[in-house]
Amino acid sequence: MLSRKPVGQQASVIKYDVLTAVGTFALSQPKGKQVLCLRLMTLITARYNWARNELAVGQREIARMWNVDERTVKREMAKLRAMSWLIVKRQGARGRVTQYALALEQILKDTQPVWSAVGPDFEQRLIGQGAQPDNTSAKIVPLHNAQRATLAPEVDGSSEWGLARSLIHAEDPARFATWIATLTRQERRGRRLYLTAPSRFHAHYVATHLNALCLSAVRQVDPDIDAVIVTEPT
């Protein structure tokens, strides 16, 4: 989509176009998505390094900036990753903050329906910068890939599993489609989250091969959970 990096003589125009697209998109969305986009825009304007495509800021600083607690920061950043708007460049460890990158192509793809609301000049400028309409890219998708493609789940922040499954899809769509999509949230008991699989074999496979993946995704949303239990249907 965006064929040029937002640096150089045209950098300011490209930067403002991206922010305009995100802001206009936000105003067409429900309140929760509006707030999420506003929070992202604040991070971009305050801390995003356009030249290096890097956002490196700690959760405590983000919490102060957003006027929320760190648990809310964790969930909101997880939502942005689940939407594939943010990509982890380097995971934080040993006092080092996580480094993110903006997925500009995905952001432009998702905001494309509102470009015309800004004006034909804005729409043509983004297309001229390399942001092609969806129907252009759709023509070159092989048929077998289109048949096997799995729609991304709706980003659901109402439960820890709803958001965690979106994170898994963003990182590994194929594995999500095969093993994760059909897992349903059963209940939570203390620090344990119980999921139900559609069959005994399915439950056994996830428990033995993908439990670490599920637990990691859930803990990115809610660090209070220390176990994910997958059961067969009753």
GROMACS .gro file of C-alpha atoms in nm, residues 29-196:
model
  168
   29GLN     CA    1  -1.697   0.419   1.498
   30PRO     CA    2  -1.866   0.342   1.833
   31LYS     CA    3  -1.735   0.519   2.142
   32GLY     CA    4  -1.500   0.240   2.250
   33LYS     CA    5  -1.321   0.234   1.913
   34GLN     CA    6  -1.312   0.616   1.909
   35VAL     CA    7  -1.128   0.623   2.241
   36LEU     CA    8  -0.886   0.352   2.125
   37CYS     CA    9  -0.800   0.547   1.809
   38LEU     CA   10  -0.758   0.870   2.006
   39ARG     CA   11  -0.519   0.695   2.242
   40LEU     CA   12  -0.317   0.563   1.949
   41MET     CA   13  -0.305   0.907   1.788
   42THR     CA   14  -0.177   1.053   2.116
   43LEU     CA   15   0.101   0.795   2.126
   44ILE     CA   16   0.190   0.864   1.763
   45THR     CA   17   0.213   1.240   1.804
   46ALA     CA   18   0.399   1.220   2.136
   47ARG     CA   19   0.635   0.925   2.104
   48TYR     CA   20   0.636   0.770   1.757
   49ASN     CA   21   0.965   0.781   1.564
   50TRP     CA   22   0.862   0.806   1.199
   51ALA     CA   23   1.215   0.772   1.060
   52ARG     CA   24   1.270   0.439   1.237
   53ASN     CA   25   0.906   0.324   1.237
   54GLU     CA   26   0.934   0.272   1.610
   55LEU     CA   27   0.722   0.331   1.916
   56ALA     CA   28   0.917   0.259   2.233
   57VAL     CA   29   0.740   0.370   2.549
   58GLY     CA   30   0.673   0.197   2.879
   59GLN     CA   31   0.331   0.104   3.012
   60ARG     CA   32   0.367   0.336   3.311
   61GLU     CA   33   0.432   0.635   3.086
   62ILE     CA   34   0.143   0.540   2.859
   63ALA     CA   35  -0.084   0.509   3.163
   64ARG     CA   36   0.003   0.864   3.271
   65MET     CA   37  -0.052   0.995   2.921
   66TRP     CA   38  -0.390   0.822   2.885
   67ASN     CA   39  -0.494   0.888   3.246
   68VAL     CA   40  -0.567   0.519   3.305
   69ASP     CA   41  -0.411   0.233   3.501
   70GLU     CA   42  -0.151  -0.003   3.357
   71ARG     CA   43  -0.402  -0.288   3.327
   72THR     CA   44  -0.606  -0.074   3.086
   73VAL     CA   45  -0.289   0.005   2.891
   74LYS     CA   46  -0.217  -0.367   2.854
   75ARG     CA   47  -0.566  -0.437   2.721
   76GLU     CA   48  -0.571  -0.139   2.483
   77MET     CA   49  -0.230  -0.220   2.338
   78ALA     CA   50  -0.347  -0.580   2.295
   79LYS     CA   51  -0.650  -0.454   2.101
   80LEU     CA   52  -0.427  -0.251   1.867
   81ARG     CA   53  -0.211  -0.557   1.809
   82ALA     CA   54  -0.519  -0.773   1.750
   83MET     CA   55  -0.633  -0.521   1.487
   84SER     CA   56  -0.285  -0.557   1.330
   85TRP     CA   57  -0.231  -0.183   1.365
   86LEU     CA   58   0.068  -0.234   1.595
   87ILE     CA   59   0.341  -0.493   1.548
   88VAL     CA   60   0.591  -0.596   1.812
   89LYS     CA   61   0.945  -0.529   1.685
   90ARG     CA   62   1.118  -0.631   2.007
   91GLN     CA   63   0.959  -0.773   2.318
   92GLY     CA   64   1.041  -0.591   2.639
   93ALA     CA   65   1.258  -0.771   2.894
   94ARG     CA   66   1.489  -0.692   3.187
   95GLY     CA   67   1.387  -0.331   3.221
   96ARG     CA   68   1.371  -0.274   2.845
   97VAL     CA   69   1.037  -0.151   2.708
   98THR     CA   70   0.864  -0.326   2.421
   99GLN     CA   71   0.927  -0.169   2.080
  100TYR     CA   72   0.634  -0.146   1.841
  101ALA     CA   73   0.598  -0.053   1.476
  102LEU     CA   74   0.294   0.095   1.306
  103ALA     CA   75   0.145  -0.136   1.045
  104LEU     CA   76   0.073   0.151   0.805
  105GLU     CA   77  -0.059  -0.069   0.525
  106GLN     CA   78  -0.319  -0.230   0.754
  107ILE     CA   79  -0.417   0.107   0.901
  108LEU     CA   80  -0.474   0.253   0.555
  109LYS     CA   81  -0.663  -0.056   0.442
  110ASP     CA   82  -0.900  -0.038   0.740
  111THR     CA   83  -0.953   0.338   0.712
  112GLN     CA   84  -0.996   0.345   0.335
  113PRO     CA   85  -1.381   0.354   0.345
  114VAL     CA   86  -1.372   0.700   0.508
  115TRP     CA   87  -1.113   0.866   0.282
  116SER     CA   88  -1.382   1.014   0.060
  117ALA     CA   89  -1.538   1.184   0.364
  118VAL     CA   90  -1.226   1.400   0.391
  119GLY     CA   91  -1.237   1.494   0.024
  120PRO     CA   92  -1.141   1.372  -0.325
  121ASP     CA   93  -0.800   1.540  -0.298
  122PHE     CA   94  -0.721   1.343   0.016
  123GLU     CA   95  -0.839   1.018  -0.139
  124GLN     CA   96  -0.639   1.070  -0.456
  125ARG     CA   97  -0.330   1.171  -0.259
  126LEU     CA   98  -0.334   0.850  -0.057
  127ILE     CA   99  -0.383   0.643  -0.371
  128GLY     CA  100  -0.100   0.837  -0.532
  129GLN     CA  101   0.122   0.751  -0.237
  130GLY     CA  102   0.065   0.384  -0.306
  131ALA     CA  103  -0.243   0.305  -0.100
  132GLN     CA  104  -0.438   0.104  -0.355
  133PRO     CA  105  -0.814   0.035  -0.328
  134ASP     CA  106  -0.908  -0.309  -0.199
  135ASN     CA  107  -1.040  -0.429  -0.534
  136THR     CA  108  -0.694  -0.381  -0.688
  137SER     CA  109  -0.523  -0.615  -0.447
  138ALA     CA  110  -0.814  -0.859  -0.450
  139LYS     CA  111  -0.749  -0.935  -0.819
  140ILE     CA  112  -0.409  -1.084  -0.749
  141VAL     CA  113  -0.503  -1.313  -0.460
  142PRO     CA  114  -0.474  -1.678  -0.576
  143LEU     CA  115  -0.801  -1.869  -0.563
  144HIS     CA  116  -0.671  -2.144  -0.335
  145ASN     CA  117  -0.550  -1.887  -0.083
  146ALA     CA  118  -0.881  -1.704  -0.093
  147GLN     CA  119  -1.067  -2.027  -0.024
  148ARG     CA  120  -0.848  -2.109   0.273
  149ALA     CA  121  -0.843  -1.758   0.417
  150THR     CA  122  -1.003  -1.717   0.757
  151LEU     CA  123  -1.181  -1.400   0.851
  152ALA     CA  124  -1.027  -1.223   1.147
  153PRO     CA  125  -1.245  -1.251   1.457
  154GLU     CA  126  -1.408  -0.935   1.582
  155VAL     CA  127  -1.181  -0.776   1.839
  156ASP     CA  128  -1.373  -0.845   2.159
  157GLY     CA  129  -1.242  -0.675   2.470
  158SER     CA  130  -1.532  -0.786   2.689
  159SER     CA  131  -1.345  -1.097   2.805
  160GLU     CA  132  -0.981  -1.198   2.835
  161TRP     CA  133  -1.029  -1.486   2.589
  162GLY     CA  134  -1.214  -1.271   2.335
  163LEU     CA  135  -0.914  -1.042   2.310
  164ALA     CA  136  -0.653  -1.316   2.341
  165ARG     CA  137  -0.794  -1.512   2.047
  166SER     CA  138  -0.768  -1.199   1.830
  167LEU     CA  139  -0.401  -1.169   1.928
  168ILE     CA  140  -0.341  -1.529   1.824
  169HIS     CA  141  -0.510  -1.469   1.490
  170ALA     CA  142  -0.298  -1.159   1.427
  171GLU     CA  143   0.021  -1.357   1.489
  172ASP     CA  144  -0.070  -1.690   1.327
  173PRO     CA  145  -0.390  -1.694   1.117
  174ALA     CA  146  -0.340  -2.051   0.993
  175ARG     CA  147  -0.299  -2.201   1.339
  176PHE     CA  148  -0.589  -1.991   1.464
  177ALA     CA  149  -0.816  -2.123   1.188
  178THR     CA  150  -0.722  -2.486   1.253
  179TRP     CA  151  -0.717  -2.506   1.631
  180ILE     CA  152  -0.813  -2.184   1.810
  181ALA     CA  153  -1.122  -2.050   1.633
  182THR     CA  154  -1.351  -2.325   1.766
  183LEU     CA  155  -1.240  -2.299   2.129
  184THR     CA  156  -1.506  -2.138   2.346
  185ARG     CA  157  -1.472  -1.972   2.682
  186GLN     CA  158  -1.636  -2.182   2.954
  187GLU     CA  159  -1.557  -2.004   3.279
  188ARG     CA  160  -1.288  -1.862   3.500
  189ARG     CA  161  -1.209  -2.000   3.842
  190GLY     CA  162  -0.962  -1.791   4.035
  191ARG     CA  163  -0.646  -1.769   3.826
  192ARG     CA  164  -0.753  -2.044   3.586
  193LEU     CA  165  -0.934  -1.995   3.255
  194TYR     CA  166  -1.136  -2.290   3.121
  195LEU     CA  167  -1.194  -2.338   2.748
  196THR     CA  168  -1.402  -2.600   2.572
   0.00000   0.00000   0.00000
